Coordinates of C-alpha atoms in Angstrom, one line a residue:
Chain A
M1 CA -25.4 16.7 -0.3
A2 CA -26.8 13.7 1.4
G3 CA -24.5 10.7 1.5
T4 CA -21.4 12.7 0.5
A5 CA -18.4 13.0 2.7
L6 CA -17.6 16.6 3.7
P7 CA -14.2 17.7 2.3
G8 CA -11.5 17.4 5.0
R9 CA -13.4 14.8 7.0
L10 CA -12.7 11.2 7.1
I11 CA -15.8 9.2 7.9
W12 CA -16.7 5.6 8.3
Q13 CA -18.9 4.5 5.4
L14 CA -20.6 1.3 4.5
G15 CA -19.8 -0.6 1.4
R16 CA -21.9 -3.5 0.0
V17 CA -20.1 -6.5 -1.3
V18 CA -21.1 -7.0 -4.9
E19 CA -18.7 -9.8 -5.8
L20 CA -15.8 -11.9 -4.4
V21 CA -13.1 -12.9 -6.8
D22 CA -10.7 -15.7 -6.0
E23 CA -7.3 -14.4 -7.1
T24 CA -5.2 -17.2 -5.6
A25 CA -5.8 -19.9 -3.0
R26 CA -5.0 -17.4 -0.3
T27 CA -6.2 -14.2 -1.8
K28 CA -9.5 -12.7 -2.7
S29 CA -10.6 -9.5 -4.3
I30 CA -13.7 -7.8 -2.7
V31 CA -15.7 -5.8 -5.1
L32 CA -17.7 -3.1 -3.3
D33 CA -20.4 -0.7 -4.0
V34 CA -19.9 2.3 -1.8
P35 CA -22.7 4.9 -2.0
G36 CA -21.4 8.4 -1.9
W37 CA -17.8 7.3 -2.5
Q38 CA -15.8 10.4 -3.3
G39 CA -13.4 8.8 -5.6
H40 CA -9.7 8.1 -5.1
R41 CA -6.2 8.5 -6.6
A42 CA -4.3 5.4 -7.8
G43 CA -2.2 4.0 -4.9
Q44 CA -4.3 5.1 -2.0
H45 CA -5.7 2.8 0.6
V46 CA -8.7 2.5 2.9
D47 CA -9.1 1.4 6.5
V48 CA -11.5 -1.5 7.1
R49 CA -13.1 -1.9 10.5
L50 CA -14.8 -5.0 11.9
T51 CA -16.9 -4.9 15.0
A52 CA -17.6 -8.1 17.0
E53 CA -21.0 -8.6 18.8
D54 CA -19.4 -7.6 22.1
G55 CA -18.2 -4.3 20.6
Y56 CA -14.6 -5.3 20.1
Q57 CA -13.2 -3.6 17.0
A58 CA -10.3 -4.4 14.8
E59 CA -9.0 -2.1 12.0
R60 CA -6.7 -2.9 9.1
S61 CA -5.5 -0.9 6.0
Y62 CA -5.9 -2.3 2.5
S63 CA -4.7 -0.8 -0.7
I64 CA -7.3 0.0 -3.3
A65 CA -6.8 -2.3 -6.2
S66 CA -9.2 -0.7 -8.6
G67 CA -8.4 2.3 -10.8
P68 CA -10.0 5.7 -10.2
E69 CA -11.9 5.2 -13.4
D70 CA -13.4 1.8 -12.4
P71 CA -17.1 1.7 -11.5
R72 CA -16.5 -0.2 -8.2
L73 CA -14.1 -0.1 -5.4
V74 CA -11.9 -3.3 -5.2
L75 CA -9.8 -4.4 -2.2
T76 CA -7.5 -7.4 -2.5
V77 CA -7.0 -9.3 0.7
E78 CA -4.5 -12.0 1.5
R79 CA -5.5 -14.5 4.2
L80 CA -3.1 -14.5 7.1
D81 CA -3.7 -17.7 9.1
D82 CA -3.2 -16.0 12.5
G83 CA -4.9 -12.8 11.3
E84 CA -7.8 -11.1 13.1
V85 CA -9.4 -9.5 10.1
S86 CA -8.2 -11.2 6.9
P87 CA -9.7 -14.7 7.6
Y88 CA -13.1 -13.0 8.1
L89 CA -12.8 -11.1 4.8
T90 CA -11.6 -14.1 2.8
D91 CA -13.7 -16.9 4.4
V92 CA -16.8 -15.4 5.9
L93 CA -17.8 -12.3 3.9
M94 CA -20.5 -13.0 1.3
P95 CA -21.9 -10.9 -1.5
G96 CA -24.7 -8.7 -0.1
D97 CA -22.8 -8.2 3.2
E98 CA -21.8 -4.7 4.3
L99 CA -18.3 -3.7 5.2
E100 CA -17.3 -0.6 7.2
L101 CA -14.5 1.4 5.7
R102 CA -13.0 4.9 5.6
G103 CA -11.0 6.6 3.0
P104 CA -9.4 7.2 0.6
I105 CA -6.2 7.7 2.6
G106 CA -2.7 8.6 1.5
G107 CA -0.9 11.2 -0.5
Y108 CA 2.5 9.7 -0.7
F109 CA 2.3 6.3 -2.4
I110 CA 0.2 7.5 -5.3
W111 CA 0.9 7.9 -9.0
E112 CA -0.8 10.0 -11.6
E113 CA 0.4 11.0 -15.1
S114 CA 1.5 14.5 -14.0
L115 CA 4.2 12.9 -11.8
G116 CA 5.8 11.5 -14.9
G117 CA 8.4 8.8 -15.0
P118 CA 9.9 6.5 -16.2
L119 CA 7.7 4.6 -13.8
L120 CA 9.0 1.5 -12.1
M121 CA 6.8 -0.5 -9.7
I122 CA 8.3 -3.3 -7.6
A123 CA 5.8 -5.6 -5.8
G124 CA 6.3 -8.4 -3.3
G125 CA 3.3 -10.7 -3.0
S126 CA 0.1 -8.9 -2.3
G127 CA 2.0 -5.7 -2.4
V128 CA 0.9 -5.7 -6.1
A129 CA -2.5 -4.4 -5.1
P130 CA -1.9 -0.7 -5.3
F131 CA 0.0 -1.2 -8.6
R132 CA -3.1 -2.7 -10.1
A133 CA -4.8 0.6 -9.4
I134 CA -1.9 2.5 -10.9
L135 CA -1.9 0.2 -14.0
R136 CA -5.6 0.5 -14.5
H137 CA -5.3 4.3 -14.2
W138 CA -2.3 4.3 -16.6
T139 CA -4.3 2.3 -19.2
A140 CA -7.5 4.3 -18.7
V141 CA -5.7 7.6 -19.4
H142 CA -3.7 6.0 -22.3
G143 CA -0.5 6.6 -20.3
S144 CA 2.5 7.7 -22.2
V145 CA 5.0 7.4 -19.4
P146 CA 7.4 4.4 -19.9
T147 CA 6.2 1.9 -17.3
R148 CA 7.5 -1.3 -15.9
L149 CA 6.2 -3.7 -13.2
L150 CA 8.6 -6.1 -11.5
Y151 CA 6.6 -8.5 -9.4
S152 CA 8.0 -11.1 -7.1
S153 CA 5.8 -14.1 -6.1
R154 CA 6.3 -17.5 -4.6
S155 CA 5.0 -19.4 -7.6
L156 CA 2.8 -19.0 -10.7
D157 CA -0.2 -20.2 -8.6
D158 CA 0.4 -17.4 -6.1
L159 CA 0.4 -14.7 -8.8
I160 CA -2.4 -12.2 -8.1
Y161 CA -4.1 -10.7 -11.2
R162 CA -2.3 -13.4 -13.2
A163 CA -4.5 -13.1 -16.3
E164 CA -4.6 -9.4 -16.3
L165 CA -0.8 -9.1 -15.9
L166 CA 0.3 -11.9 -18.2
D167 CA -2.3 -11.5 -21.0
G168 CA -1.2 -7.9 -21.9
A169 CA -4.3 -6.1 -20.6
H170 CA -2.0 -3.1 -20.0
D171 CA -0.6 -2.7 -23.5
G172 CA 2.7 -0.9 -23.4
V173 CA 3.6 -1.8 -19.8
E174 CA 6.5 -4.2 -19.4
V175 CA 5.7 -6.8 -16.8
R176 CA 8.6 -8.8 -15.3
I177 CA 7.9 -11.7 -13.0
A178 CA 10.3 -13.2 -10.4
L179 CA 9.2 -16.6 -9.0
T180 CA 11.0 -17.3 -5.7
R181 CA 10.1 -20.8 -4.8
Q182 CA 8.6 -22.8 -7.6
W183 CA 8.6 -22.3 -11.3
P184 CA 7.6 -24.4 -14.4
D185 CA 10.5 -26.1 -16.2
D186 CA 10.2 -23.8 -19.1
W187 CA 9.9 -20.6 -17.0
R188 CA 11.5 -17.8 -18.9
G189 CA 11.2 -15.2 -16.2
H190 CA 13.5 -14.7 -13.2
R191 CA 14.0 -17.6 -10.9
G192 CA 14.6 -16.7 -7.2
R193 CA 14.4 -13.5 -5.2
I194 CA 14.8 -10.0 -6.7
D195 CA 18.5 -9.2 -6.4
D196 CA 20.9 -6.4 -7.3
E197 CA 21.5 -7.8 -10.8
L198 CA 17.9 -8.1 -11.6
L199 CA 17.1 -4.6 -10.3
Q200 CA 20.0 -3.3 -12.4
Q201 CA 18.6 -5.0 -15.4
V202 CA 15.0 -3.9 -14.9
A203 CA 15.4 -0.4 -13.5
W204 CA 16.3 2.4 -15.8
A205 CA 19.8 3.9 -15.3
P206 CA 19.9 6.3 -12.3
S207 CA 20.7 9.1 -14.8
E208 CA 17.2 8.6 -16.3
R209 CA 15.7 9.4 -12.9
P210 CA 13.0 6.8 -12.8
L211 CA 10.2 7.2 -10.3
V212 CA 10.2 4.0 -8.2
Y213 CA 7.4 2.6 -6.1
I214 CA 8.1 -0.4 -3.9
C215 CA 5.3 -2.2 -2.0
G216 CA 5.5 -5.5 -0.1
P217 CA 6.5 -6.9 3.3
T218 CA 9.0 -4.8 5.2
G219 CA 12.1 -6.9 4.5
F220 CA 11.3 -7.1 0.8
V221 CA 10.8 -3.3 0.5
E222 CA 13.9 -2.4 2.4
A223 CA 16.1 -4.8 0.4
A224 CA 14.9 -3.5 -2.9
A225 CA 15.1 0.2 -1.8
Q226 CA 18.6 -0.2 -0.4
S227 CA 19.8 -2.0 -3.5
L228 CA 18.5 0.8 -5.8
V229 CA 19.9 3.6 -3.7
G230 CA 23.2 1.7 -3.6
Q231 CA 23.1 1.7 -7.4
G232 CA 22.9 5.4 -7.4
H233 CA 19.2 6.1 -7.5
D234 CA 18.0 9.2 -5.8
P235 CA 16.3 8.2 -2.5
R236 CA 13.8 11.0 -3.0
R237 CA 12.5 9.2 -6.1
V238 CA 12.1 5.9 -4.4
R239 CA 8.7 5.7 -2.6
T240 CA 8.0 2.8 -0.3
E241 CA 5.0 1.2 1.3
R242 CA 5.4 -1.6 3.8
F243 CA 2.7 -3.9 5.0
G244 CA 2.6 -6.5 7.7
P245 CA 0.1 -8.6 9.6
T246 CA -0.3 -6.1 12.4
G247 CA -2.7 -3.2 12.9
T248 CA -4.4 -1.1 15.5
Chain B
M1 CA 9.2 -7.1 14.8
D2 CA 9.4 -5.5 11.4
P3 CA 8.3 -1.9 11.4
L4 CA 5.8 -0.5 8.9
D5 CA 5.9 3.1 7.7
G6 CA 3.8 6.3 8.2
N7 CA 1.3 5.1 5.6
A8 CA 0.0 2.7 8.3
I9 CA -1.1 5.6 10.6
A10 CA -2.4 7.8 7.8
G11 CA -6.0 7.1 8.7
A12 CA -5.6 8.0 12.4
L13 CA -3.7 11.1 11.5
F14 CA -6.2 12.2 8.9
E15 CA -9.0 11.8 11.5
H16 CA -7.0 13.8 14.1
F17 CA -5.8 16.7 11.9
G18 CA -8.7 16.7 9.4
N19 CA -6.3 16.4 6.6
E20 CA -4.1 14.0 4.7
M21 CA -0.8 14.1 6.6
T22 CA 1.6 11.6 4.9
M23 CA 3.3 14.2 2.8
A24 CA 3.8 16.6 5.8
H25 CA 7.4 17.1 6.8
V26 CA 8.3 16.7 10.5
R27 CA 11.6 17.5 12.2
C28 CA 13.0 15.2 14.9
S29 CA 13.9 17.2 18.0
H30 CA 16.6 14.6 18.9
C31 CA 18.7 14.5 15.7
N32 CA 17.1 17.4 13.8
S33 CA 16.6 15.5 10.6
T34 CA 13.5 16.1 8.6
S35 CA 11.3 13.3 7.2
L36 CA 7.9 12.9 5.5
I37 CA 5.4 11.3 7.9
A38 CA 5.1 8.6 5.3
E39 CA 8.8 7.7 5.9
L40 CA 8.6 7.3 9.7
R41 CA 9.1 3.8 11.0
V42 CA 5.9 2.7 12.5
Y43 CA 5.4 -0.1 15.1
M44 CA 1.8 -1.2 15.4
K45 CA 2.2 -4.0 18.0
A46 CA 2.6 -1.8 21.0
P47 CA -0.6 -0.9 22.9
G48 CA -1.2 1.6 20.2
A49 CA 1.0 2.8 17.4
V50 CA 4.6 4.2 17.8
A51 CA 6.2 6.2 14.9
R52 CA 10.0 6.6 15.1
C53 CA 12.5 8.8 13.3
P54 CA 13.9 6.9 10.4
Q55 CA 17.4 8.4 11.1
C56 CA 17.9 8.1 14.9
D57 CA 14.9 6.0 16.0
E58 CA 13.6 8.6 18.4
V59 CA 9.9 8.2 19.3
L60 CA 8.1 11.0 17.4
I61 CA 4.4 10.0 17.5
V62 CA 2.5 7.8 19.9
I63 CA -1.2 7.1 19.3
V64 CA -3.1 5.3 22.0
D65 CA -6.7 4.3 22.1
V66 CA -8.3 5.1 25.5
R67 CA -11.9 4.0 25.8
G68 CA -12.7 4.7 22.2
T69 CA -10.8 8.0 22.0
Q70 CA -7.4 8.3 20.4
R71 CA -4.7 10.2 22.3
F72 CA -1.8 11.6 20.4
D73 CA 1.7 12.4 21.9
M74 CA 4.0 14.3 19.5
A75 CA 6.3 15.9 22.0
N76 CA 9.5 15.0 20.3
M77 CA 8.8 16.5 16.8
E78 CA 8.0 19.7 15.1
M79 CA 5.7 20.0 12.1
V80 CA 7.9 21.7 9.5
S81 CA 5.4 22.0 6.6
P82 CA 1.7 21.2 6.3
T83 CA 0.6 18.7 3.7

Protein backbone atom coordinates (compact mmCIF):
# COMPACT_ATOMS: atom_id res chain seq x y z
CA MET A 1 0.00 0.00 0.00
CA ALA A 2 2.12 2.82 -1.28
CA GLY A 3 1.89 6.02 0.70
CA THR A 4 0.11 4.39 3.62
CA ALA A 5 1.62 4.29 7.10
CA LEU A 6 2.17 0.81 8.48
CA PRO A 7 0.09 0.15 11.58
CA GLY A 8 2.11 0.63 14.74
CA ARG A 9 4.63 2.92 13.07
CA LEU A 10 4.75 6.63 13.43
CA ILE A 11 6.31 8.19 10.38
CA TRP A 12 7.05 11.72 9.27
CA GLN A 13 4.78 12.66 6.40
CA LEU A 14 4.48 15.71 4.19
CA GLY A 15 1.30 17.72 4.11
CA ARG A 16 0.61 20.42 1.53
CA VAL A 17 -0.88 23.68 2.72
CA VAL A 18 -4.17 24.19 0.91
CA GLU A 19 -5.39 27.25 2.74
CA LEU A 20 -4.55 29.54 5.65
CA VAL A 21 -7.46 30.94 7.63
CA ASP A 22 -7.07 33.98 9.89
CA GLU A 23 -8.91 33.04 13.07
CA THR A 24 -7.77 36.02 15.17
CA ALA A 25 -4.95 38.58 14.92
CA ARG A 26 -2.57 36.04 16.49
CA THR A 27 -4.04 32.76 15.36
CA LYS A 28 -4.25 30.96 12.03
CA SER A 29 -5.71 27.68 10.93
CA ILE A 30 -3.57 25.72 8.51
CA VAL A 31 -5.64 23.55 6.18
CA LEU A 32 -3.57 20.61 4.95
CA ASP A 33 -3.82 17.94 2.33
CA VAL A 34 -1.87 14.93 3.63
CA PRO A 35 -1.63 12.11 1.07
CA GLY A 36 -2.00 8.73 2.77
CA TRP A 37 -3.33 10.24 6.00
CA GLN A 38 -4.62 7.33 8.06
CA GLY A 39 -7.39 9.30 9.77
CA HIS A 40 -7.63 10.40 13.38
CA ARG A 41 -9.81 10.41 16.47
CA ALA A 42 -11.23 13.70 17.77
CA GLY A 43 -8.84 15.22 20.30
CA GLN A 44 -5.59 13.77 18.95
CA HIS A 45 -2.59 15.86 17.97
CA VAL A 46 0.30 15.82 15.51
CA ASP A 47 3.96 16.72 15.87
CA VAL A 48 5.17 19.32 13.37
CA ARG A 49 8.88 19.47 12.49
CA LEU A 50 10.71 22.37 10.89
CA THR A 51 14.21 21.95 9.48
CA ALA A 52 16.50 24.93 8.94
CA GLU A 53 18.96 25.11 6.05
CA ASP A 54 21.79 24.16 8.41
CA GLY A 55 19.92 21.03 9.51
CA TYR A 56 18.72 22.41 12.85
CA GLN A 57 15.32 20.96 13.66
CA ALA A 58 12.53 22.09 15.96
CA GLU A 59 9.41 20.10 16.80
CA ARG A 60 6.11 21.15 18.35
CA SER A 61 2.82 19.42 19.02
CA TYR A 62 -0.43 20.87 17.68
CA SER A 63 -3.93 19.62 18.32
CA ILE A 64 -5.90 18.58 15.28
CA ALA A 65 -8.77 21.06 14.91
CA SER A 66 -10.68 19.22 12.19
CA GLY A 67 -13.11 16.40 12.80
CA PRO A 68 -12.35 12.83 11.70
CA GLU A 69 -15.09 13.23 9.09
CA ASP A 70 -13.66 16.43 7.59
CA PRO A 71 -11.94 16.11 4.21
CA ARG A 72 -8.79 18.00 5.25
CA LEU A 73 -6.54 18.08 8.28
CA VAL A 74 -6.63 21.42 10.11
CA LEU A 75 -4.13 22.69 12.69
CA THR A 76 -4.75 25.93 14.55
CA VAL A 77 -1.60 27.75 15.57
CA GLU A 78 -1.27 30.71 17.92
CA ARG A 79 1.68 32.97 17.27
CA LEU A 80 4.05 33.17 20.22
CA ASP A 81 6.29 36.20 19.76
CA ASP A 82 9.37 34.46 21.15
CA GLY A 83 8.45 31.12 19.58
CA GLU A 84 10.76 29.11 17.38
CA VAL A 85 8.08 27.39 15.34
CA SER A 86 4.79 29.30 15.54
CA PRO A 87 5.97 32.59 13.90
CA TYR A 88 7.07 30.57 10.87
CA LEU A 89 3.73 28.78 10.71
CA THR A 90 1.65 31.95 11.09
CA ASP A 91 3.78 34.48 9.16
CA VAL A 92 5.89 32.67 6.57
CA LEU A 93 4.00 29.55 5.53
CA MET A 94 2.05 29.96 2.28
CA PRO A 95 -0.51 27.89 0.42
CA GLY A 96 1.34 25.31 -1.68
CA ASP A 97 4.15 24.93 0.88
CA GLU A 98 4.85 21.55 2.41
CA LEU A 99 4.91 20.84 6.12
CA GLU A 100 6.49 17.84 7.82
CA LEU A 101 4.30 16.16 10.41
CA ARG A 102 3.73 12.85 12.18
CA GLY A 103 0.60 11.51 13.76
CA PRO A 104 -2.08 11.14 14.77
CA ILE A 105 -0.86 10.87 18.36
CA GLY A 106 -2.67 10.45 21.67
CA GLY A 107 -5.17 8.04 23.17
CA TYR A 108 -6.05 9.90 26.34
CA PHE A 109 -7.45 13.28 25.39
CA ILE A 110 -9.91 11.96 22.84
CA TRP A 111 -13.66 11.77 22.82
CA GLU A 112 -16.00 9.63 20.81
CA GLU A 113 -19.68 8.85 21.25
CA SER A 114 -19.00 5.48 22.93
CA LEU A 115 -17.33 7.26 25.87
CA GLY A 116 -20.66 8.90 26.65
CA GLY A 117 -21.16 11.91 28.87
CA PRO A 118 -22.57 14.29 29.78
CA LEU A 119 -19.63 15.90 28.04
CA LEU A 120 -18.10 19.10 29.37
CA MET A 121 -15.21 20.76 27.55
CA ILE A 122 -13.33 23.62 29.16
CA ALA A 123 -10.95 25.63 26.97
CA GLY A 124 -8.48 28.38 27.71
CA GLY A 125 -7.37 30.39 24.66
CA SER A 126 -6.05 28.24 21.82
CA GLY A 127 -6.82 25.21 23.99
CA VAL A 128 -10.13 25.26 22.15
CA ALA A 129 -8.53 23.57 19.10
CA PRO A 130 -9.06 19.90 20.09
CA PHE A 131 -12.61 20.75 21.15
CA ARG A 132 -13.40 21.98 17.66
CA ALA A 133 -12.44 18.50 16.44
CA ILE A 134 -14.69 16.94 19.09
CA LEU A 135 -17.58 19.31 18.28
CA ARG A 136 -17.28 18.63 14.57
CA HIS A 137 -17.25 14.91 15.28
CA TRP A 138 -20.24 15.29 17.62
CA THR A 139 -22.19 17.13 14.92
CA ALA A 140 -21.12 14.75 12.12
CA VAL A 141 -22.37 11.69 14.03
CA HIS A 142 -25.53 13.56 15.22
CA GLY A 143 -24.32 13.30 18.81
CA SER A 144 -26.93 12.60 21.42
CA VAL A 145 -24.72 13.04 24.48
CA PRO A 146 -25.55 16.29 26.34
CA THR A 147 -22.59 18.55 25.58
CA ARG A 148 -21.34 21.88 26.84
CA LEU A 149 -18.33 23.98 25.94
CA LEU A 150 -17.00 26.56 28.37
CA TYR A 151 -14.45 28.71 26.60
CA SER A 152 -12.31 31.38 28.23
CA SER A 153 -10.80 34.04 26.01
CA ARG A 154 -9.27 37.47 26.55
CA SER A 155 -11.80 39.31 24.39
CA LEU A 156 -14.34 38.74 21.64
CA ASP A 157 -11.63 39.55 19.09
CA ASP A 158 -9.45 36.77 20.54
CA LEU A 159 -12.19 34.19 20.20
CA ILE A 160 -11.05 31.42 17.86
CA TYR A 161 -13.75 29.82 15.64
CA ARG A 162 -15.98 32.71 16.67
CA ALA A 163 -18.53 32.35 13.88
CA GLU A 164 -18.74 28.58 14.18
CA LEU A 165 -19.19 28.67 17.95
CA LEU A 166 -21.53 31.64 18.24
CA ASP A 167 -23.75 31.07 15.21
CA GLY A 168 -24.99 27.70 16.36
CA ALA A 169 -23.12 25.50 13.87
CA HIS A 170 -23.23 22.76 16.50
CA ASP A 171 -26.93 22.65 17.16
CA GLY A 172 -27.64 21.13 20.56
CA VAL A 173 -24.30 22.05 22.11
CA GLU A 174 -24.40 24.70 24.82
CA VAL A 175 -21.57 27.17 24.32
CA ARG A 176 -20.64 29.43 27.24
CA ILE A 177 -18.01 32.12 26.78
CA ALA A 178 -15.99 33.81 29.52
CA LEU A 179 -14.17 37.00 28.49
CA THR A 180 -11.35 37.77 30.87
CA ARG A 181 -10.02 41.20 29.85
CA GLN A 182 -12.37 43.07 27.56
CA TRP A 183 -16.03 42.72 26.84
CA PRO A 184 -18.68 44.76 25.03
CA ASP A 185 -20.97 46.84 27.27
CA ASP A 186 -23.91 44.61 26.49
CA TRP A 187 -21.96 41.35 26.99
CA ARG A 188 -24.28 38.74 28.46
CA GLY A 189 -21.67 36.03 28.95
CA HIS A 190 -19.33 35.66 31.89
CA ARG A 191 -16.98 38.55 32.68
CA GLY A 192 -13.61 37.61 34.15
CA ARG A 193 -11.79 34.37 34.68
CA ILE A 194 -13.45 31.01 35.08
CA ASP A 195 -14.01 30.57 38.82
CA ASP A 196 -15.58 28.07 41.23
CA GLU A 197 -19.00 29.67 40.92
CA LEU A 198 -19.05 29.60 37.12
CA LEU A 199 -17.81 26.00 37.06
CA GLN A 200 -20.51 24.99 39.51
CA GLN A 201 -23.07 26.67 37.29
CA VAL A 202 -21.87 25.19 34.02
CA ALA A 203 -20.75 21.69 35.06
CA TRP A 204 -23.38 19.08 35.73
CA ALA A 205 -23.63 17.95 39.35
CA PRO A 206 -20.91 15.45 40.36
CA SER A 207 -23.68 12.84 40.83
CA GLU A 208 -24.36 13.01 37.08
CA ARG A 209 -20.75 11.98 36.49
CA PRO A 210 -19.93 14.30 33.59
CA LEU A 211 -16.88 13.46 31.52
CA VAL A 212 -14.73 16.60 31.64
CA TYR A 213 -11.95 17.64 29.27
CA ILE A 214 -9.83 20.67 30.06
CA CYS A 215 -7.28 22.12 27.62
CA GLY A 216 -5.24 25.29 27.91
CA PRO A 217 -2.12 26.74 29.49
CA THR A 218 -0.92 24.80 32.55
CA GLY A 219 -2.15 27.30 35.17
CA PHE A 220 -5.59 27.48 33.60
CA VAL A 221 -5.92 23.70 33.37
CA GLU A 222 -4.81 23.07 36.94
CA ALA A 223 -7.08 25.75 38.41
CA ALA A 224 -10.14 24.37 36.60
CA ALA A 225 -9.30 20.72 37.40
CA GLN A 226 -8.66 21.48 41.09
CA SER A 227 -11.89 23.43 41.37
CA LEU A 228 -13.95 20.60 39.85
CA VAL A 229 -12.32 17.90 41.96
CA GLY A 230 -12.83 20.13 45.00
CA GLN A 231 -16.53 20.29 44.13
CA GLY A 232 -16.71 16.51 44.26
CA HIS A 233 -16.09 15.48 40.65
CA ASP A 234 -14.29 12.17 40.18
CA PRO A 235 -10.68 12.96 39.19
CA ARG A 236 -10.72 9.91 36.92
CA ARG A 237 -13.40 11.62 34.82
CA VAL A 238 -11.45 14.86 34.48
CA ARG A 239 -8.99 14.65 31.59
CA THR A 240 -6.46 17.37 31.07
CA GLU A 241 -4.12 18.55 28.36
CA ARG A 242 -1.67 21.34 29.05
CA PHE A 243 0.18 23.29 26.44
CA GLY A 244 2.97 25.77 26.66
CA PRO A 245 5.47 27.58 24.52
CA THR A 246 8.17 24.92 24.92
CA GLY A 247 8.99 21.78 23.00
CA THR A 248 11.85 19.47 22.16
CA MET B 1 8.48 26.87 34.59
CA ASP B 2 5.03 25.37 34.24
CA PRO B 3 5.10 21.66 33.50
CA LEU B 4 3.14 20.16 30.65
CA ASP B 5 1.82 16.60 30.80
CA GLY B 6 2.52 13.23 29.24
CA ASN B 7 0.64 14.17 26.09
CA ALA B 8 3.64 16.35 25.23
CA ILE B 9 5.97 13.33 24.88
CA ALA B 10 3.40 11.05 23.24
CA GLY B 11 5.08 11.29 19.83
CA ALA B 12 8.56 10.38 21.12
CA LEU B 13 7.12 7.49 23.15
CA PHE B 14 5.08 6.23 20.20
CA GLU B 15 8.21 6.24 18.07
CA HIS B 16 10.22 4.42 20.77
CA PHE B 17 7.64 1.76 21.68
CA GLY B 18 5.90 1.47 18.31
CA ASN B 19 2.60 2.08 20.02
CA GLU B 20 0.39 4.75 21.52
CA MET B 21 1.55 5.00 25.16
CA THR B 22 -0.41 7.81 26.84
CA MET B 23 -3.02 5.41 28.27
CA ALA B 24 -0.36 3.04 29.67
CA HIS B 25 -0.10 2.85 33.47
CA VAL B 26 3.28 3.29 35.09
CA ARG B 27 4.25 2.76 38.72
CA CYS B 28 6.66 5.13 40.42
CA SER B 29 9.37 3.16 42.20
CA HIS B 30 9.77 5.94 44.77
CA CYS B 31 6.21 6.41 46.07
CA ASN B 32 4.61 3.34 44.48
CA SER B 33 1.69 5.32 43.03
CA THR B 34 0.32 4.44 39.63
CA SER B 35 -0.36 7.03 36.92
CA LEU B 36 -1.27 7.15 33.29
CA ILE B 37 1.63 8.35 31.18
CA ALA B 38 -0.71 11.16 30.05
CA GLU B 39 -0.85 12.35 33.67
CA LEU B 40 2.91 12.66 34.26
CA ARG B 41 4.29 16.16 34.77
CA VAL B 42 6.54 16.87 31.83
CA TYR B 43 9.26 19.51 31.63
CA MET B 44 10.45 20.23 28.11
CA LYS B 45 13.02 22.95 28.76
CA ALA B 46 15.76 20.68 30.10
CA PRO B 47 18.23 19.40 27.48
CA GLY B 48 15.55 16.92 26.49
CA ALA B 49 12.30 16.07 28.21
CA VAL B 50 11.82 15.04 31.84
CA ALA B 51 8.62 13.34 33.03
CA ARG B 52 7.98 13.32 36.76
CA CYS B 53 5.58 11.42 39.00
CA PRO B 54 2.47 13.61 39.59
CA GLN B 55 2.34 12.41 43.22
CA CYS B 56 5.93 12.67 44.50
CA ASP B 57 7.82 14.43 41.69
CA GLU B 58 10.32 11.58 41.21
CA VAL B 59 11.93 11.60 37.74
CA LEU B 60 10.36 8.70 35.84
CA ILE B 61 11.32 9.27 32.22
CA VAL B 62 14.18 11.21 30.66
CA ILE B 63 14.37 11.56 26.88
CA VAL B 64 17.54 13.07 25.46
CA ASP B 65 18.48 13.63 21.84
CA VAL B 66 22.05 12.54 21.16
CA ARG B 67 23.24 13.30 17.63
CA GLY B 68 19.82 12.61 16.13
CA THR B 69 19.10 9.51 18.22
CA GLN B 70 16.73 9.63 21.16
CA ARG B 71 17.95 7.99 24.38
CA PHE B 72 15.40 6.93 26.99
CA ASP B 73 16.02 6.49 30.72
CA MET B 74 13.14 4.89 32.60
CA ALA B 75 15.03 3.44 35.55
CA ASN B 76 12.65 4.76 38.24
CA MET B 77 9.39 3.35 36.95
CA GLU B 78 7.73 0.12 36.09
CA MET B 79 5.25 -0.36 33.27
CA VAL B 80 2.13 -1.76 34.94
CA SER B 81 -0.12 -2.21 31.95
CA PRO B 82 0.41 -1.83 28.25
CA THR B 83 -1.78 0.62 26.34
